[in-house]
Amino acid sequence: MSKIKITEVALRDGSHAMSHQYTVEQVKTITKALNDASVPYIEVSHGDGLGGSSIQYGLSGTDELKLIEAAVEAADFSKIAVLLIPGIGTIEDLKNAHRIGADMVRVATHVTEADVSKQHLETAKELGMETVGFLMMSHMAPVDKLIEQAKLMESYGADTVYVVDSAGALLPDQVAERIKALRQALTVDIGFHAHNNLSLAMGNTLAAIKQGATRIDGSVRCLGAGAGNTQTEVLAAVLEKMGIETGIDFYKMMDIAENIIAPILPGTQEITKDSLTMGYAGVYSSFRLHAERAAKRYNLDSRDILIELGKQKIVGGQEDMIIDVAAELAKKNKITV
Ligand SMILES: CC[C@H](O)CC(=O)C(=O)O
Ligand SMILES: [Mn+2]
């Protein structure tokens, strides 16, 4: 029986789909229920991580520190994780999250920019936190580059390094190749974070586990950016059938999905034309609502904006480019706004 540790990301990745409007009450209820279902880690932050609340990324309805505090209070089993993207979140944000009880930080960088995680990973270690290096948009780098960047994170003190398929663009063989290479090159744990834009989140997750990933992300009812992540309650059931232990009570997880998450979803978490286009074109899943709004504003098909963003290799942190790209497309197609 191998053991997989799952991090539930609906209260962070799902924040994109919720337009960052989680309330303290929602976070308390969801965290308590996940805790009772024995989910080992629960991530809580703005969708773009600590300090993400802004015009550029979307303003939070509630200060994320209040949400993190509520989660810490509601959990006596689950550990509370936060996400931090250097340049968006600061060392001060990290210290504040630690002070109010966050146990783990996932320091996220673009797949070729691991060097910017040094200070944050080292500080987290000094604070006694569990540390994760989170290599976003992993489909954009060849395997040797990914190894180089993962090794940097390992050298800064990451306890785990994640392959993050932010766009849901990777195919199962590509995931397997990446995880296998990291497993051979690193001594720390390897994790995998999927998005379901090409309906491959579960298949890719199983491919990752087969190659030795032991830390896996899921979102209950698929509540994550784009088409969501690997669906946690389904993953818990599949792994149980495979004889792989997660410790999660999947019966309780199904109840959370059905009775707590489904009623608060702004729409169903399914593979829409936009999320499918993101997986196809390799675009950041968190761009979905930004592209939808830009399409409305410029009378465009949101898929055209997403395809262009993919062509221009626009990455997280460049959300302002979505409007620029839409304005350019409208001008080129002589669309009046
Ligand atoms: C904007 C941060 C991003 O949502 C982190 C993440 O979950 C991913 O890259 O998939
Ligand atoms: Mn994600």
Coordinates of C-alpha atoms and ligand atoms in Angstrom, one line a residue:
M1 CA 0.0 0.0 0.0
S2 CA 1.7 3.2 -1.1
K3 CA 0.7 6.5 0.5
I4 CA -0.3 9.7 -1.3
K5 CA -0.8 13.0 0.5
I6 CA -3.5 15.1 -1.0
T7 CA -3.7 18.9 -0.8
E8 CA -7.2 20.3 -1.3
V9 CA -7.0 23.5 -3.3
A10 CA -10.6 24.6 -3.7
L11 CA -10.1 27.4 -1.2
R12 CA -7.2 28.8 -3.1
D13 CA -7.3 27.6 -6.8
G14 CA -11.1 27.7 -6.6
S15 CA -10.9 31.3 -5.5
H16 CA -10.3 32.2 -9.2
A17 CA -13.7 30.6 -10.1
M18 CA -15.3 32.3 -7.1
S19 CA -13.9 35.7 -8.3
H20 CA -12.0 35.8 -4.9
Q21 CA -15.3 36.3 -3.0
Y22 CA -15.0 33.5 -0.3
T23 CA -16.5 34.5 3.0
V24 CA -15.3 33.6 6.5
E25 CA -18.4 31.5 7.0
Q26 CA -17.8 29.5 3.8
V27 CA -14.1 28.9 4.6
K28 CA -15.0 27.8 8.2
T29 CA -17.7 25.4 7.0
I30 CA -15.6 24.0 4.1
T31 CA -12.5 23.6 6.2
K32 CA -14.3 21.9 9.1
A33 CA -15.9 19.4 6.7
L34 CA -12.6 18.7 4.9
N35 CA -10.9 18.3 8.2
D36 CA -13.6 15.8 9.3
A37 CA -13.0 13.9 6.0
S38 CA -9.3 13.6 7.1
V39 CA -7.9 15.7 4.2
P40 CA -4.2 16.2 5.2
Y41 CA -3.6 19.6 3.7
I42 CA -6.0 22.5 2.8
E43 CA -4.7 25.5 0.9
V44 CA -6.3 28.8 1.6
S45 CA -5.3 32.1 -0.1
H46 CA -6.3 34.5 -2.8
G47 CA -6.3 32.6 -6.1
D48 CA -3.0 34.3 -7.0
G49 CA -1.6 33.6 -3.6
L50 CA -0.8 35.8 -0.6
G51 CA -1.1 39.5 -1.5
G52 CA -3.0 38.7 -4.7
S53 CA -6.0 41.0 -4.0
S54 CA -5.6 43.8 -6.5
I55 CA -7.2 45.4 -9.5
Q56 CA -4.8 43.4 -11.7
Y57 CA -5.6 39.9 -10.3
G58 CA -9.1 40.6 -8.7
L59 CA -10.0 42.1 -5.4
S60 CA -10.8 39.8 -2.5
G61 CA -14.2 40.1 -0.9
T62 CA -12.6 39.3 2.5
D63 CA -9.1 39.9 3.7
E64 CA -7.3 36.5 3.0
L65 CA -5.7 36.6 6.5
K66 CA -9.2 36.5 8.0
L67 CA -9.9 33.5 5.8
I68 CA -6.7 31.7 6.7
E69 CA -7.3 32.4 10.4
A70 CA -10.8 31.0 10.1
A71 CA -9.4 27.8 8.4
V72 CA -6.7 27.4 11.1
E73 CA -9.4 27.7 13.8
A74 CA -11.7 25.2 12.0
A75 CA -9.0 22.5 11.5
D76 CA -7.6 20.3 14.3
F77 CA -6.3 17.6 11.9
S78 CA -5.7 19.1 8.5
K79 CA -2.7 21.3 8.0
I80 CA -3.3 24.7 6.5
A81 CA -1.2 25.7 3.5
V82 CA -0.8 29.1 1.7
L83 CA 0.4 29.8 -1.8
L84 CA 2.9 32.6 -2.4
I85 CA 4.1 33.9 -5.8
P86 CA 7.3 36.0 -5.2
G87 CA 6.6 39.5 -6.6
I88 CA 2.9 39.3 -5.7
G89 CA 3.3 38.0 -2.1
T90 CA 6.1 39.4 0.2
I91 CA 8.1 38.0 3.0
E92 CA 5.9 40.1 5.3
D93 CA 2.8 38.3 3.9
L94 CA 4.5 35.0 4.6
K95 CA 5.4 35.9 8.2
N96 CA 1.8 37.1 8.8
A97 CA 0.4 33.8 7.4
H98 CA 2.8 31.9 9.6
R99 CA 1.9 34.0 12.7
I100 CA -1.7 33.2 12.4
G101 CA -1.1 29.5 12.0
A102 CA -0.3 28.5 8.4
D103 CA 1.8 25.3 8.5
M104 CA 3.0 25.0 4.9
V105 CA 3.8 27.5 2.1
R106 CA 3.9 26.6 -1.6
V107 CA 6.3 29.1 -3.3
A108 CA 5.1 29.3 -6.9
T109 CA 7.2 30.6 -9.8
H110 CA 7.0 30.3 -13.6
V111 CA 8.8 27.1 -14.6
T112 CA 11.9 28.9 -15.7
E113 CA 12.2 31.3 -12.8
A114 CA 12.8 29.2 -9.7
D115 CA 15.7 31.5 -8.6
V116 CA 13.1 34.0 -7.4
S117 CA 11.9 31.5 -4.8
K118 CA 15.2 31.4 -2.8
Q119 CA 14.4 34.0 -0.2
H120 CA 10.9 32.9 0.4
L121 CA 11.7 29.2 0.7
E122 CA 14.7 30.0 3.0
T123 CA 12.6 32.3 5.2
A124 CA 9.8 29.7 5.4
K125 CA 12.3 27.1 6.5
E126 CA 13.7 29.4 9.2
L127 CA 10.1 29.9 10.4
G128 CA 9.8 26.1 10.7
M129 CA 7.2 25.8 8.0
E130 CA 6.9 22.9 5.6
T131 CA 8.0 24.1 2.2
V132 CA 7.0 23.3 -1.4
G133 CA 8.4 24.6 -4.6
F134 CA 5.7 25.0 -7.2
L135 CA 6.8 25.1 -10.8
M136 CA 3.9 26.7 -12.8
M137 CA 3.3 26.3 -16.5
S138 CA 5.5 23.2 -16.5
H139 CA 4.4 22.4 -20.1
M140 CA 6.5 25.4 -21.3
A141 CA 9.9 24.0 -20.4
P142 CA 11.8 21.0 -21.8
V143 CA 12.6 18.3 -19.3
D144 CA 16.2 19.3 -18.7
K145 CA 15.2 22.8 -17.9
L146 CA 12.5 21.5 -15.5
I147 CA 15.1 19.4 -13.7
E148 CA 17.5 22.4 -13.4
Q149 CA 14.8 24.6 -11.9
A150 CA 13.5 21.9 -9.6
K151 CA 17.1 21.3 -8.3
L152 CA 17.3 25.0 -7.5
M153 CA 14.2 24.8 -5.4
E154 CA 15.5 21.7 -3.7
S155 CA 18.8 23.5 -2.9
Y156 CA 16.8 26.4 -1.3
G157 CA 15.1 24.0 1.1
A158 CA 11.9 22.9 -0.6
D159 CA 10.7 19.7 1.0
T160 CA 8.7 18.9 -2.1
V161 CA 8.8 20.1 -5.7
Y162 CA 5.7 20.2 -7.8
V163 CA 5.2 19.9 -11.5
V164 CA 2.3 22.3 -12.1
D165 CA 0.2 21.9 -15.2
S166 CA -1.3 25.4 -14.9
A167 CA -2.8 25.3 -18.4
G168 CA -4.0 21.7 -18.3
A169 CA -2.0 21.3 -21.4
L170 CA 0.2 18.3 -20.6
L171 CA -0.5 14.9 -22.1
P172 CA -0.1 11.7 -19.9
D173 CA 3.2 10.7 -21.5
Q174 CA 4.6 14.2 -21.0
V175 CA 3.6 14.1 -17.3
A176 CA 5.2 10.7 -16.9
E177 CA 8.4 11.8 -18.5
R178 CA 8.6 14.9 -16.3
I179 CA 7.9 13.1 -13.0
K180 CA 10.2 10.2 -13.8
A181 CA 13.0 12.7 -14.6
L182 CA 12.5 14.6 -11.4
R183 CA 12.2 11.4 -9.3
Q184 CA 15.6 10.4 -10.6
A185 CA 17.3 13.8 -10.2
L186 CA 15.9 14.9 -6.8
T187 CA 15.9 13.4 -3.3
V188 CA 12.9 15.4 -2.1
D189 CA 9.2 14.4 -2.6
I190 CA 7.7 15.1 -6.0
G191 CA 4.2 16.5 -6.4
F192 CA 1.7 17.1 -9.3
H193 CA -1.0 19.7 -9.8
A194 CA -3.4 19.2 -12.7
H195 CA -6.0 21.2 -14.5
N196 CA -8.8 19.4 -16.3
N197 CA -9.1 21.6 -19.4
L198 CA -8.4 18.6 -21.7
S199 CA -10.2 16.2 -19.5
L200 CA -6.8 14.7 -18.6
A201 CA -6.5 15.7 -14.9
M202 CA -7.3 12.2 -13.5
G203 CA -5.3 10.4 -16.2
N204 CA -2.3 12.7 -15.8
T205 CA -2.5 12.4 -12.0
L206 CA -2.4 8.6 -12.2
A207 CA 0.5 8.8 -14.6
A208 CA 2.3 11.0 -12.1
I209 CA 1.6 8.6 -9.2
K210 CA 2.8 5.7 -11.3
Q211 CA 6.2 7.5 -11.8
G212 CA 6.6 8.2 -8.1
A213 CA 4.8 11.5 -7.3
T214 CA 3.5 11.2 -3.7
R215 CA 2.0 14.7 -3.3
I216 CA -1.1 15.4 -5.3
D217 CA -3.5 18.3 -5.6
G218 CA -7.2 18.0 -5.9
S219 CA -10.2 20.3 -5.8
V220 CA -13.5 19.1 -4.5
R221 CA -16.3 19.2 -7.2
C222 CA -13.5 20.4 -9.5
L223 CA -13.6 23.9 -7.9
G224 CA -10.4 25.3 -9.4
A225 CA -9.4 27.7 -12.2
G226 CA -10.4 26.8 -15.8
A227 CA -12.2 23.4 -15.8
G228 CA -10.9 22.9 -12.2
N229 CA -8.3 20.4 -11.0
T230 CA -8.3 16.6 -10.4
Q231 CA -11.6 16.1 -8.6
T232 CA -10.7 15.2 -5.0
E233 CA -13.6 13.0 -4.1
V234 CA -13.2 11.1 -7.4
L235 CA -9.4 10.8 -6.8
A236 CA -9.9 9.5 -3.3
A237 CA -12.3 6.8 -4.6
V238 CA -10.0 5.8 -7.5
L239 CA -7.0 5.5 -5.3
E240 CA -8.9 3.5 -2.8
K241 CA -9.9 1.1 -5.6
M242 CA -6.2 0.9 -6.6
G243 CA -5.2 0.0 -3.1
I244 CA -3.3 3.3 -2.6
E245 CA -3.9 4.9 0.7
T246 CA -4.8 8.6 1.1
G247 CA -6.4 8.5 4.5
I248 CA -9.4 10.5 3.1
D249 CA -13.0 9.4 3.8
F250 CA -14.3 9.6 0.3
Y251 CA -17.9 9.1 1.4
K252 CA -17.6 12.3 3.4
M253 CA -15.8 14.0 0.5
M254 CA -18.8 13.2 -1.8
D255 CA -21.1 14.8 0.8
I256 CA -19.0 17.9 0.9
A257 CA -19.1 18.1 -2.9
E258 CA -22.8 17.6 -3.1
N259 CA -24.1 19.5 -0.1
I260 CA -21.6 22.3 0.6
I261 CA -19.7 23.1 -2.6
A262 CA -22.3 22.6 -5.3
P263 CA -24.7 25.1 -3.8
I264 CA -22.1 27.9 -3.7
L265 CA -20.7 27.4 -7.2
P266 CA -21.2 30.4 -9.5
G267 CA -21.6 28.0 -12.4
T268 CA -21.0 24.3 -13.0
Q269 CA -17.3 23.4 -13.2
E270 CA -17.2 21.8 -16.5
I271 CA -15.0 21.8 -19.7
T272 CA -16.4 24.8 -21.5
K273 CA -15.2 26.1 -24.9
D274 CA -12.9 28.5 -23.0
S275 CA -11.3 25.9 -20.7
L276 CA -10.8 23.5 -23.6
T277 CA -9.2 26.3 -25.6
M278 CA -6.9 27.0 -22.7
G279 CA -5.7 23.4 -22.5
Y280 CA -5.3 23.3 -26.3
A281 CA -3.4 26.5 -26.5
G282 CA -1.4 26.2 -23.2
V283 CA -2.9 29.2 -21.5
Y284 CA -3.0 29.8 -17.7
S285 CA -6.2 28.5 -16.3
S286 CA -6.7 31.5 -14.1
F287 CA -7.1 33.7 -17.3
R288 CA -10.5 32.2 -18.0
L289 CA -12.7 34.9 -16.4
H290 CA -10.3 37.7 -17.5
A291 CA -10.6 36.6 -21.1
E292 CA -14.4 36.3 -20.8
R293 CA -14.6 39.9 -19.6
A294 CA -12.2 41.1 -22.3
A295 CA -14.3 39.3 -25.0
K296 CA -17.5 41.0 -23.8
R297 CA -15.8 44.4 -23.7
Y298 CA -14.3 44.1 -27.2
N299 CA -17.1 42.1 -28.9
L300 CA -14.7 39.2 -29.5
D301 CA -14.9 35.4 -29.3
S302 CA -13.0 34.6 -26.1
R303 CA -11.4 31.6 -27.8
D304 CA -9.6 34.0 -30.2
I305 CA -8.2 35.9 -27.3
L306 CA -7.0 32.7 -25.6
I307 CA -5.4 31.3 -28.7
E308 CA -3.5 34.6 -29.2
L309 CA -2.4 34.6 -25.5
G310 CA -1.1 31.1 -26.1
K311 CA 0.8 32.2 -29.2
Q312 CA 2.3 35.1 -27.4
K313 CA 3.3 32.8 -24.5
I314 CA 1.7 35.2 -22.0
V315 CA 2.2 33.9 -18.4
G316 CA 0.9 34.6 -14.9
G317 CA 1.6 38.1 -13.7
Q318 CA 0.9 39.5 -17.2
E319 CA -2.9 39.7 -16.8
D320 CA -2.9 43.3 -18.1
M321 CA -1.8 41.8 -21.4
I322 CA -5.2 40.1 -21.8
I323 CA -6.8 43.5 -22.4
D324 CA -4.0 44.6 -24.7
V325 CA -4.3 41.4 -26.8
A326 CA -8.1 41.9 -27.0
A327 CA -7.8 45.5 -28.0
E328 CA -5.3 44.6 -30.7
L329 CA -7.5 41.8 -32.0
A330 CA -10.5 44.1 -32.1
K331 CA -8.5 46.7 -34.0
K332 CA -7.1 44.2 -36.5
N333 CA -10.6 42.8 -37.1
K334 CA -12.1 46.4 -37.3
I335 CA -14.5 45.6 -34.5
T336 CA -16.2 48.7 -33.0
V337 CA -16.5 48.7 -29.3
Ligands
LIG1 C1 -2.1 32.3 -10.3 C2 -1.5 31.2 -9.5 C3 -2.0 29.9 -10.1 O1 -3.4 29.8 -10.0 C4 -1.3 28.8 -9.3 C5 -1.8 27.5 -9.8 O2 -2.6 26.8 -9.2 C6 -1.4 27.0 -11.2 O3 -0.4 27.6 -11.8 O4 -2.1 26.1 -11.6
MN2 MN -3.9 25.6 -10.5

